Short mmCIF file of C-alpha atoms in Angstrom, two decimals:
data_model
loop_
_atom_site.label_atom_id
_atom_site.label_comp_id
_atom_site.label_asym_id
_atom_site.label_seq_id
_atom_site.Cartn_x
_atom_site.Cartn_y
_atom_site.Cartn_z
CA MET A 105 12.40 -167.05 -93.45
CA ASN A 106 12.16 -170.51 -92.62
CA THR A 107 10.50 -173.63 -94.33
CA PHE A 108 6.97 -175.71 -93.16
CA ALA A 109 8.48 -178.48 -92.31
CA GLU A 110 11.65 -176.17 -89.75
CA GLU A 111 8.13 -174.45 -88.58
CA ASN A 112 6.43 -177.49 -87.54
CA TYR A 113 9.91 -178.74 -85.93
CA ILE A 114 10.61 -175.84 -83.75
CA LYS A 115 6.88 -175.52 -82.97
CA ALA A 116 7.39 -179.17 -81.03
CA LEU A 117 10.48 -178.72 -79.43
CA PHE A 118 8.56 -175.74 -78.11
CA ASN A 119 5.85 -177.92 -77.25
CA LEU A 120 7.67 -180.67 -75.95
CA ALA A 121 10.14 -179.24 -73.78
CA ASP A 122 10.62 -179.85 -70.24
CA GLU A 123 10.65 -177.55 -67.19
CA ARG A 124 14.26 -176.64 -68.00
CA GLY A 125 13.73 -176.36 -72.16
CA GLU A 126 14.96 -179.66 -73.08
CA VAL A 127 13.70 -182.14 -75.52
CA SER A 128 15.50 -185.33 -76.25
CA VAL A 129 15.35 -186.23 -80.27
CA ASN A 130 13.79 -189.53 -79.65
CA GLU A 131 10.54 -187.45 -78.23
CA ILE A 132 11.01 -185.16 -81.80
CA SER A 133 11.13 -188.11 -84.06
CA LYS A 134 7.85 -189.94 -81.91
CA LYS A 135 5.82 -186.81 -82.14
CA LEU A 136 6.30 -185.71 -85.55
CA GLY A 137 6.48 -189.53 -86.80
CA ILE A 138 9.96 -189.25 -88.70
CA LYS A 139 13.40 -190.96 -88.40
CA MET A 140 15.67 -190.17 -86.02
CA PRO A 141 18.46 -189.55 -88.50
CA THR A 142 16.38 -187.26 -90.39
CA VAL A 143 15.33 -185.33 -87.23
CA ASN A 144 19.21 -185.21 -86.57
CA GLY A 145 19.27 -183.79 -89.95
CA MET A 146 17.18 -181.20 -89.46
CA MET A 147 18.30 -180.75 -85.60
CA LYS A 148 21.96 -179.42 -87.52
CA LYS A 149 20.23 -177.36 -89.70
CA LEU A 150 18.43 -175.38 -87.45
CA ALA A 151 21.35 -175.31 -84.94
CA GLU A 152 23.02 -173.27 -88.02
CA LYS A 153 20.75 -171.05 -87.72
CA LYS A 154 21.30 -170.60 -84.40
CA ILE A 155 18.03 -171.45 -83.47
CA VAL A 156 18.57 -175.21 -81.33
CA HIS A 157 21.56 -175.52 -79.55
CA TYR A 158 22.57 -178.85 -80.66
CA GLU A 159 25.19 -181.76 -79.20
CA SER A 160 25.15 -185.30 -80.75
CA TYR A 161 23.50 -187.58 -77.53
CA LYS A 162 22.76 -184.54 -75.46
CA PRO A 163 19.05 -182.99 -74.91
CA LEU A 164 17.91 -180.16 -77.70
CA LYS A 165 16.82 -176.61 -76.57
CA LEU A 166 16.13 -173.41 -78.31
CA THR A 167 18.19 -170.54 -78.52
CA SER A 168 15.98 -167.07 -77.47
CA LYS A 169 15.40 -166.98 -81.30
CA GLY A 170 13.91 -170.33 -81.86
CA ARG A 171 11.44 -169.72 -78.47
CA LYS A 172 10.80 -166.77 -80.39
CA LEU A 173 10.29 -168.19 -83.46
CA ALA A 174 8.05 -170.98 -81.93
CA GLY A 175 5.62 -168.20 -79.82
CA LEU A 176 5.06 -166.80 -83.00
CA ILE A 177 4.30 -169.48 -85.02
CA ILE A 178 2.09 -170.89 -81.87
CA ARG A 179 0.51 -167.48 -81.84
CA LYS A 180 -0.44 -167.14 -85.56
CA HIS A 181 -2.25 -171.40 -85.00
CA ARG A 182 -3.97 -169.82 -81.94
CA LEU A 183 -5.37 -166.60 -83.62
CA MET A 184 -6.41 -169.07 -86.39
CA GLU A 185 -8.79 -171.68 -84.52
CA MET A 186 -10.31 -168.69 -82.42
CA TYR A 187 -11.15 -166.92 -85.66
CA LEU A 188 -12.89 -170.45 -86.59
CA VAL A 189 -14.95 -170.46 -83.79
CA GLU A 190 -16.02 -167.25 -83.02
CA LYS A 191 -16.30 -165.94 -86.82
CA MET A 192 -16.99 -168.70 -88.27
CA GLY A 193 -18.61 -170.24 -86.80
CA PHE A 194 -16.28 -173.91 -86.17
CA SER A 195 -16.06 -176.10 -82.62
CA TRP A 196 -13.21 -176.69 -80.49
CA ASP A 197 -12.88 -180.07 -82.15
CA GLU A 198 -12.97 -178.69 -85.87
CA VAL A 199 -10.59 -176.19 -85.77
CA HIS A 200 -7.05 -177.75 -85.06
CA GLU A 201 -6.31 -178.88 -88.83
CA ILE A 202 -7.15 -175.76 -90.56
CA ALA A 203 -5.07 -173.87 -88.15
CA GLU A 204 -2.04 -176.32 -88.86
CA GLN A 205 -2.33 -175.29 -92.43
CA ILE A 206 -2.60 -171.77 -92.32
CA GLU A 207 -0.15 -171.04 -89.13
CA HIS A 208 2.39 -171.18 -92.29
CA ILE A 209 1.40 -168.39 -93.80
CA GLN A 210 4.10 -164.97 -94.16
CA SER A 211 2.20 -162.46 -93.63
CA PRO A 212 1.75 -160.65 -90.34
CA LYS A 213 -0.56 -157.67 -91.08
CA PHE A 214 -2.65 -160.74 -91.97
CA PHE A 215 -2.60 -162.35 -88.56
CA GLU A 216 -2.60 -158.66 -87.33
CA LYS A 217 -5.66 -158.10 -88.82
CA ILE A 218 -7.40 -161.31 -87.53
CA ASP A 219 -6.12 -160.25 -83.82
CA GLU A 220 -8.54 -156.64 -84.31
CA LEU A 221 -11.33 -158.56 -85.83
CA LEU A 222 -11.54 -161.00 -82.37
CA GLY A 223 -10.44 -157.36 -79.92
CA HIS A 224 -6.92 -159.26 -79.14
CA PRO A 225 -8.10 -162.29 -77.01
CA LYS A 226 -5.90 -163.79 -74.70
CA ILE A 227 -6.30 -167.08 -74.67
CA ASP A 228 -7.60 -169.56 -77.92
CA PRO A 229 -11.08 -171.89 -77.62
CA HIS A 230 -8.72 -174.43 -75.65
CA GLY A 231 -8.03 -172.21 -73.26
CA SER A 232 -4.66 -171.83 -73.65
CA PRO A 233 -3.07 -168.68 -74.02
CA ILE A 234 -1.82 -166.66 -77.45
CA PRO A 235 1.97 -165.50 -77.19
CA ASP A 236 1.99 -161.53 -77.83
CA LYS A 237 3.27 -159.92 -81.31
CA LYS A 238 6.97 -160.80 -80.10
CA GLY A 239 6.40 -163.97 -79.51
CA ALA A 240 6.42 -164.06 -75.22
CA VAL A 241 3.75 -166.21 -73.86
CA SER A 242 2.14 -165.55 -70.85
CA TRP A 243 1.45 -168.68 -68.85
CA LEU A 244 -1.89 -168.78 -66.47
CA GLN A 245 -1.89 -170.89 -63.05
CA TYR A 246 -4.58 -173.26 -62.37
CA ASP A 247 -4.98 -176.57 -61.02
CA LYS A 248 -6.09 -179.84 -62.29
CA LEU A 249 -9.13 -180.89 -62.23
CA CYS A 250 -7.57 -184.27 -60.61
CA ASP A 251 -6.10 -182.02 -57.96
CA ILE A 252 -9.16 -180.61 -56.57
CA LYS A 253 -10.56 -181.80 -53.40
CA GLN A 254 -13.88 -183.08 -52.89
CA GLY A 255 -16.75 -180.68 -52.24
CA THR A 256 -15.38 -177.49 -54.20
CA THR A 257 -16.71 -176.06 -56.99
CA VAL A 258 -14.38 -175.26 -59.75
CA ARG A 259 -14.49 -172.99 -63.12
CA LEU A 260 -12.86 -174.89 -66.37
CA ASN A 261 -10.82 -172.75 -67.46
CA ALA A 262 -8.52 -174.72 -70.25
CA VAL A 263 -8.00 -178.07 -71.84
CA ILE A 264 -4.49 -179.78 -71.71
CA HIS A 265 -3.12 -181.81 -75.65
CA SER A 266 -6.47 -180.45 -76.22
CA ASN A 267 -6.26 -183.75 -78.92
CA LEU A 268 -9.46 -184.44 -80.96
CA GLU A 269 -11.08 -187.42 -79.34
CA LEU A 270 -10.81 -185.55 -75.88
CA LEU A 271 -12.72 -182.77 -77.29
CA LYS A 272 -15.32 -184.55 -78.87
CA TYR A 273 -15.74 -186.20 -75.34
CA LEU A 274 -15.95 -183.62 -73.40
CA THR A 275 -18.28 -181.77 -76.33
CA SER A 276 -20.57 -184.99 -75.98
CA LYS A 277 -20.38 -183.91 -72.18
CA GLY A 278 -22.10 -180.86 -72.53
CA LEU A 279 -18.68 -179.47 -71.02
CA LYS A 280 -16.93 -176.31 -72.36
CA LEU A 281 -14.89 -173.31 -70.98
CA GLY A 282 -15.89 -171.22 -68.36
CA ILE A 283 -18.54 -174.04 -66.90
CA GLU A 284 -18.64 -174.53 -63.09
CA LEU A 285 -18.24 -177.93 -61.96
CA GLN A 286 -19.16 -179.33 -58.17
CA VAL A 287 -16.86 -181.65 -56.96
CA ILE A 288 -19.48 -184.52 -55.49
CA ALA A 289 -17.05 -187.43 -54.85
CA ILE A 290 -13.36 -189.14 -55.93
CA GLU A 291 -13.25 -192.63 -55.96
CA GLU A 292 -10.14 -193.73 -53.97
CA TYR A 293 -8.91 -196.95 -56.46
CA ASP A 294 -8.62 -195.19 -59.74
CA GLY A 295 -9.37 -191.36 -58.84
CA THR A 296 -12.91 -191.68 -60.75
CA MET A 297 -14.88 -188.49 -60.20
CA THR A 298 -18.40 -187.92 -59.55
CA VAL A 299 -19.29 -184.15 -60.87
CA SER A 300 -22.27 -182.26 -61.25
CA TYR A 301 -22.89 -178.99 -63.41
CA ASN A 302 -25.56 -177.43 -65.44
CA ASN A 303 -27.89 -178.91 -63.13
CA LYS A 304 -27.97 -181.91 -64.52
CA PRO A 305 -27.44 -185.25 -62.43
CA SER A 306 -24.04 -186.29 -61.78
CA GLU A 307 -21.32 -187.49 -63.83
CA TYR A 308 -18.42 -189.82 -63.70
CA LEU A 309 -15.13 -188.67 -65.44
CA SER A 310 -12.31 -190.58 -65.28
CA GLN A 311 -8.88 -190.05 -63.92
CA LYS A 312 -7.28 -189.48 -67.24
CA VAL A 313 -9.28 -186.98 -68.06
CA CYS A 314 -9.56 -185.06 -64.85
CA GLU A 315 -6.08 -184.87 -65.68
CA SER A 316 -6.60 -182.92 -68.65
CA LEU A 317 -9.01 -180.17 -67.65
CA LEU A 318 -7.16 -177.17 -66.02
CA VAL A 319 -9.44 -175.23 -63.57
CA SER A 320 -9.69 -172.45 -60.84
CA LYS A 321 -11.58 -172.51 -57.49
CA VAL A 322 -14.66 -170.70 -57.07
CA THR A 323 -14.30 -168.70 -54.49
CA ASN A 324 -17.05 -168.91 -51.70
CA LYS A 325 -18.50 -172.19 -53.24
CA ILE A 326 -18.58 -174.99 -51.42
CA ILE A 327 -21.04 -177.72 -51.98
CA LYS A 328 -21.63 -180.93 -49.37
CA GLN A 329 -22.62 -183.83 -50.75
CA LYS A 330 -26.09 -184.31 -49.48
CA ASP A 331 -26.97 -180.70 -51.22
CA ILE A 332 -26.63 -182.36 -54.70
CA LYS A 333 -29.37 -184.55 -56.69
CA THR A 334 -28.50 -187.27 -58.59
#
């Protein structure tokens, strides 16, 4: 059994990994707010448990055992977030901190029951995939809103790096998963997008926000700017 601290490191290793599955000690240090010597000490400990590949001055990488453990921790977290939203009425910007605490419960039966009560969901309230019972993650293929062309209609499927400030901002704008947005115009200078949704007047979304929204194109829904009421 791993400690709460070890589980937080394992999850951070998974979430921060690049396309090769590697992450630096410095990145872990910044993410967790922990000094690098302490991080190095923990990495040595996790290496002894065959959870991480660790060599001094080289990138860190989870082992197959480590990836499975990370997936199972993330599964508990995302199931709990979904339960808090679907069964307890919390908003999507309220659930992260609560789930952070509950994810450390060492009771597979408890989380199996949560999964059953929810009807075995595949995504969490922010659109992120929920790992399966073996810790495997099925990644979903979406586009960033910032990469969508003018005149296209898309559906909001997920939020990247769903931090509290971003989620509150999206809520204030009436944006939520499943909503359809029409891209009316794109500012060439700074990438700001003019979008329309819910029959509302046009809204402006900064490039920073658009980079955080994952969408899919709505088939056969191509609009023209003149058709949008502002």
